[in-house]
Amino acid sequence: MGIVNVTPDSFSDGGRFLQFDRALEHGRQLIAEGADILDIGGESTRPGAAEVNAAQEIDRVVPLVRALRDGRVPVSVDTSKPEVMRAALDEGAAIINDVRALVAAGAVELMAQRECGVVLMHMQGTPQTMQLDPSYVSVVDEVADFLRRRRDEVRQAGVASDRIVLDPGFGFGKRGVHNRRLLARLGQLRALGQPLLVGLSRKASLGEMTGRPVDQRLVASVVAALLAIQAGAHIVRVHDVAATRDAIAVWEAVRQEQQ
């Protein structure tokens, strides 16, 4: 899953693709590099990010969905607002990726009426508060319990199980130790029986482990994506598609020789 942030303030590439033409070029480049899905976001969810109203988010996202919907890959929209979900789906989006797991009023009902894929993510707190003091007794158990419960609630509301992907929410209300523990024990979340999406690309936890600033985390991001795949992730959400593809190709070639 290649990332296209149409925002001025995303933690890694904020402002780079705010203009439509640059965002469209970037999306097409990610497809050329081997992205299987494009994930378009019009509101930053980095720690402390300011909220964006639905109209502004629609103005950022929908033209890009419209331009990319006939490409070779499905388009996902990263949003928590039902108004944005509806507008994006009407223009051809295939997936709704919600960091708030469809808690907004009307979000679940809208998903039950449509046939799109749905990503449900765990987050402790909100983007404005999530990194102030995140704490857990057992982060893996608590994240697994939340995702199981939310999945069941969404299914009961009419969203078919085969449309649901779960995301443990690396970096969303989690310290470095929590992120490392979740990655090390990803198999426990895989046991929930839904496909898993993992997003670790360029995140602060990688900087904590390597001492590298955000623009020097390519190697760490690729390694983290490969570890996630080895642990059972079905989708990795990344900024650097080509490098991640290369790493996966080497791993798969060697794995075939081992079988």
XYZ file of C-alpha atoms in Angstrom:
259
model
C 0.000 0.000 0.000
C 1.642 3.204 -1.204
C 1.007 6.417 0.724
C -0.220 9.628 -0.920
C -0.591 12.384 1.674
C -2.472 15.396 0.293
C -1.740 17.416 3.425
C 0.450 20.332 4.535
C 1.484 18.749 7.828
C 1.982 14.971 7.637
C 4.985 13.918 9.722
C 7.137 12.683 6.834
C 6.073 14.341 3.581
C 3.702 17.116 4.663
C 3.288 19.734 1.944
C 5.181 17.827 -0.751
C 2.039 16.570 -2.477
C -0.580 19.110 -1.390
C -0.946 20.351 -4.964
C -3.131 18.120 -7.130
C -0.669 17.716 -10.005
C 2.186 16.675 -7.721
C -0.050 14.262 -5.782
C -1.292 12.680 -9.017
C 2.258 12.306 -10.322
C 3.325 10.744 -7.031
C 0.412 8.293 -7.065
C 1.242 7.199 -10.590
C 4.902 6.833 -9.650
C 4.006 4.569 -6.717
C 1.928 2.395 -9.050
C 4.882 2.175 -11.444
C 7.097 1.132 -8.520
C 4.774 -1.755 -7.693
C 2.133 -0.528 -5.262
C -0.864 -2.863 -5.086
C -3.045 -0.233 -3.382
C -2.859 3.570 -3.116
C -3.893 5.079 0.223
C -4.897 8.742 -0.126
C -5.173 10.929 2.966
C -6.381 14.519 3.238
C -5.921 15.005 6.983
C -2.733 14.408 8.936
C -3.011 12.048 11.896
C 0.511 12.643 13.204
C 0.753 13.348 16.964
C -0.680 16.776 17.729
C -2.077 17.342 14.236
C -4.892 19.869 13.843
C -8.257 18.606 12.637
C -9.494 19.401 9.134
C -13.158 19.970 8.332
C -14.948 17.564 6.013
C -15.326 20.014 3.138
C -11.593 20.755 3.039
C -10.737 17.068 3.271
C -13.114 16.274 0.398
C -11.548 19.032 -1.711
C -8.115 17.485 -1.168
C -9.027 13.833 -1.629
C -11.891 13.448 -4.104
C -10.204 14.952 -7.207
C -7.309 12.553 -6.702
C -9.623 9.566 -6.257
C -11.390 10.562 -9.448
C -8.090 10.815 -11.341
C -6.696 7.517 -10.057
C -9.815 5.332 -9.897
C -9.247 3.888 -13.377
C -5.636 2.991 -12.675
C -4.287 -0.516 -12.273
C -4.755 -0.619 -8.492
C -7.611 0.010 -6.040
C -7.734 3.344 -4.240
C -8.048 3.526 -0.468
C -9.020 6.706 1.392
C -7.644 7.356 4.868
C -10.451 9.170 6.693
C -12.664 9.013 9.766
C -15.467 11.263 8.504
C -18.595 9.677 6.991
C -19.048 12.675 4.673
C -15.585 12.102 3.211
C -16.145 8.346 3.041
C -19.352 8.813 1.081
C -17.858 11.340 -1.336
C -14.795 9.150 -1.952
C -16.817 5.982 -2.478
C -19.152 7.792 -4.871
C -16.093 8.685 -6.953
C -14.722 5.143 -7.063
C -12.689 4.533 -3.908
C -12.502 0.813 -3.102
C -11.340 0.895 0.537
C -11.961 3.070 3.592
C -8.998 3.134 5.981
C -10.182 4.570 9.311
C -7.737 5.215 12.150
C -10.743 5.612 14.470
C -12.280 2.252 13.492
C -15.629 3.676 12.299
C -16.644 5.228 15.635
C -18.034 8.420 14.049
C -21.821 8.622 13.980
C -23.122 7.005 10.805
C -19.791 5.515 9.692
C -20.645 1.865 10.356
C -24.084 2.247 8.816
C -22.557 3.733 5.677
C -20.081 0.861 5.394
C -22.914 -1.649 5.775
C -24.630 -0.054 2.764
C -21.559 -0.246 0.534
C -19.333 -3.060 -0.742
C -15.921 -1.528 -0.113
C -13.054 -2.882 1.951
C -12.727 -1.502 5.493
C -9.616 -1.076 7.650
C -10.218 -0.851 11.404
C -7.291 0.542 13.400
C -6.497 0.666 17.107
C -5.626 4.039 18.602
C -5.356 5.022 22.261
C -6.688 8.564 22.538
C -6.832 10.916 19.549
C -4.112 12.301 17.264
C -4.088 15.393 19.473
C -3.521 13.428 22.711
C -2.324 9.942 21.805
C 1.388 10.416 22.513
C 1.069 12.450 25.719
C 1.165 9.464 28.066
C 0.242 6.157 26.408
C 0.165 3.236 28.832
C -0.919 -0.406 28.818
C -0.932 -3.329 31.184
C -0.445 -5.672 28.212
C -0.349 -3.836 24.897
C -0.745 -6.917 22.692
C -3.704 -8.277 24.647
C -5.400 -4.886 24.833
C -4.948 -4.145 21.138
C -6.167 -7.645 20.239
C -9.215 -7.285 22.493
C -10.114 -3.922 20.955
C -9.750 -5.158 17.387
C -11.738 -8.317 18.109
C -14.521 -6.362 19.780
C -14.663 -3.694 17.092
C -14.615 -6.267 14.304
C -17.525 -8.111 15.893
C -19.511 -4.892 16.326
C -18.949 -3.918 12.708
C -19.923 -7.381 11.499
C -23.086 -7.303 13.573
C -23.966 -3.991 11.927
C -23.903 -5.672 8.519
C -20.321 -5.413 7.227
C -19.220 -8.810 5.906
C -16.164 -10.357 7.538
C -14.338 -10.762 4.232
C -14.354 -6.974 3.793
C -12.562 -6.235 7.087
C -8.823 -5.662 7.613
C -7.341 -4.979 11.055
C -4.503 -2.558 11.862
C -2.780 -2.553 15.289
C -2.005 1.140 14.889
C 1.756 1.373 15.275
C 2.613 4.803 16.674
C -0.980 5.698 17.521
C -0.994 6.026 21.302
C 2.019 3.751 21.748
C 5.558 4.203 23.005
C 8.540 2.593 21.322
C 8.403 -0.437 23.586
C 4.725 -0.948 22.742
C 5.450 -0.842 19.014
C 8.322 -3.302 19.324
C 6.223 -5.690 21.379
C 3.342 -5.549 18.908
C 5.640 -6.296 15.988
C 7.345 -9.135 17.846
C 3.989 -10.720 18.689
C 2.043 -9.910 15.550
C 1.068 -13.559 15.273
C -1.272 -13.080 18.224
C -3.205 -10.532 16.175
C -3.048 -12.737 13.099
C -4.940 -15.318 15.149
C -7.998 -13.019 15.027
C -8.572 -14.420 11.550
C -8.658 -11.143 9.592
C -6.024 -9.800 7.216
C -3.597 -7.453 8.968
C -2.351 -4.077 7.769
C 0.880 -2.746 9.274
C 2.110 0.828 8.935
C 5.603 1.441 10.327
C 7.124 3.416 7.475
C 9.431 6.233 8.669
C 7.763 6.359 12.092
C 9.267 7.741 15.282
C 9.735 4.286 16.801
C 12.190 3.491 13.991
C 13.991 6.724 14.712
C 14.173 5.757 18.366
C 15.803 2.440 17.484
C 18.231 3.800 14.887
C 18.870 7.378 15.970
C 17.965 8.499 12.436
C 15.781 11.522 11.540
C 12.630 10.966 9.540
C 14.312 11.533 6.169
C 16.940 8.864 6.884
C 14.720 5.927 7.853
C 14.510 4.120 4.526
C 16.493 1.055 5.577
C 14.721 0.797 8.921
C 11.331 1.143 7.219
C 12.082 -1.599 4.698
C 13.348 -3.947 7.408
C 10.272 -3.252 9.539
C 7.951 -3.965 6.598
C 9.717 -7.246 5.870
C 9.559 -8.281 9.537
C 5.841 -7.511 9.529
C 5.273 -9.655 6.437
C 7.266 -12.513 7.935
C 5.109 -12.253 11.066
C 1.864 -12.486 9.077
C 0.953 -9.011 7.805
C -1.019 -9.096 4.561
C -0.592 -5.407 3.705
C 2.266 -3.039 4.537
C 1.585 0.677 4.228
C 4.786 2.356 3.018
C 6.221 5.560 1.593
C 9.053 3.806 -0.252
C 7.358 1.307 -2.531
C 10.252 0.386 -4.840
C 12.708 -0.370 -2.033
C 10.119 -2.395 -0.142
C 9.250 -4.344 -3.288
C 12.931 -5.188 -3.816
C 13.285 -6.489 -0.268
C 10.175 -8.635 -0.604
C 11.391 -10.024 -3.938
C 14.698 -11.150 -2.412
C 12.977 -12.681 0.607
C 10.440 -14.545 -1.537
C 13.124 -15.885 -3.890
C 15.146 -17.278 -0.992
C 12.070 -18.655 0.732
C 11.141 -20.623 -2.395
C 14.550 -22.294 -2.345
C 13.993 -23.282 1.269
C 10.741 -25.104 0.541
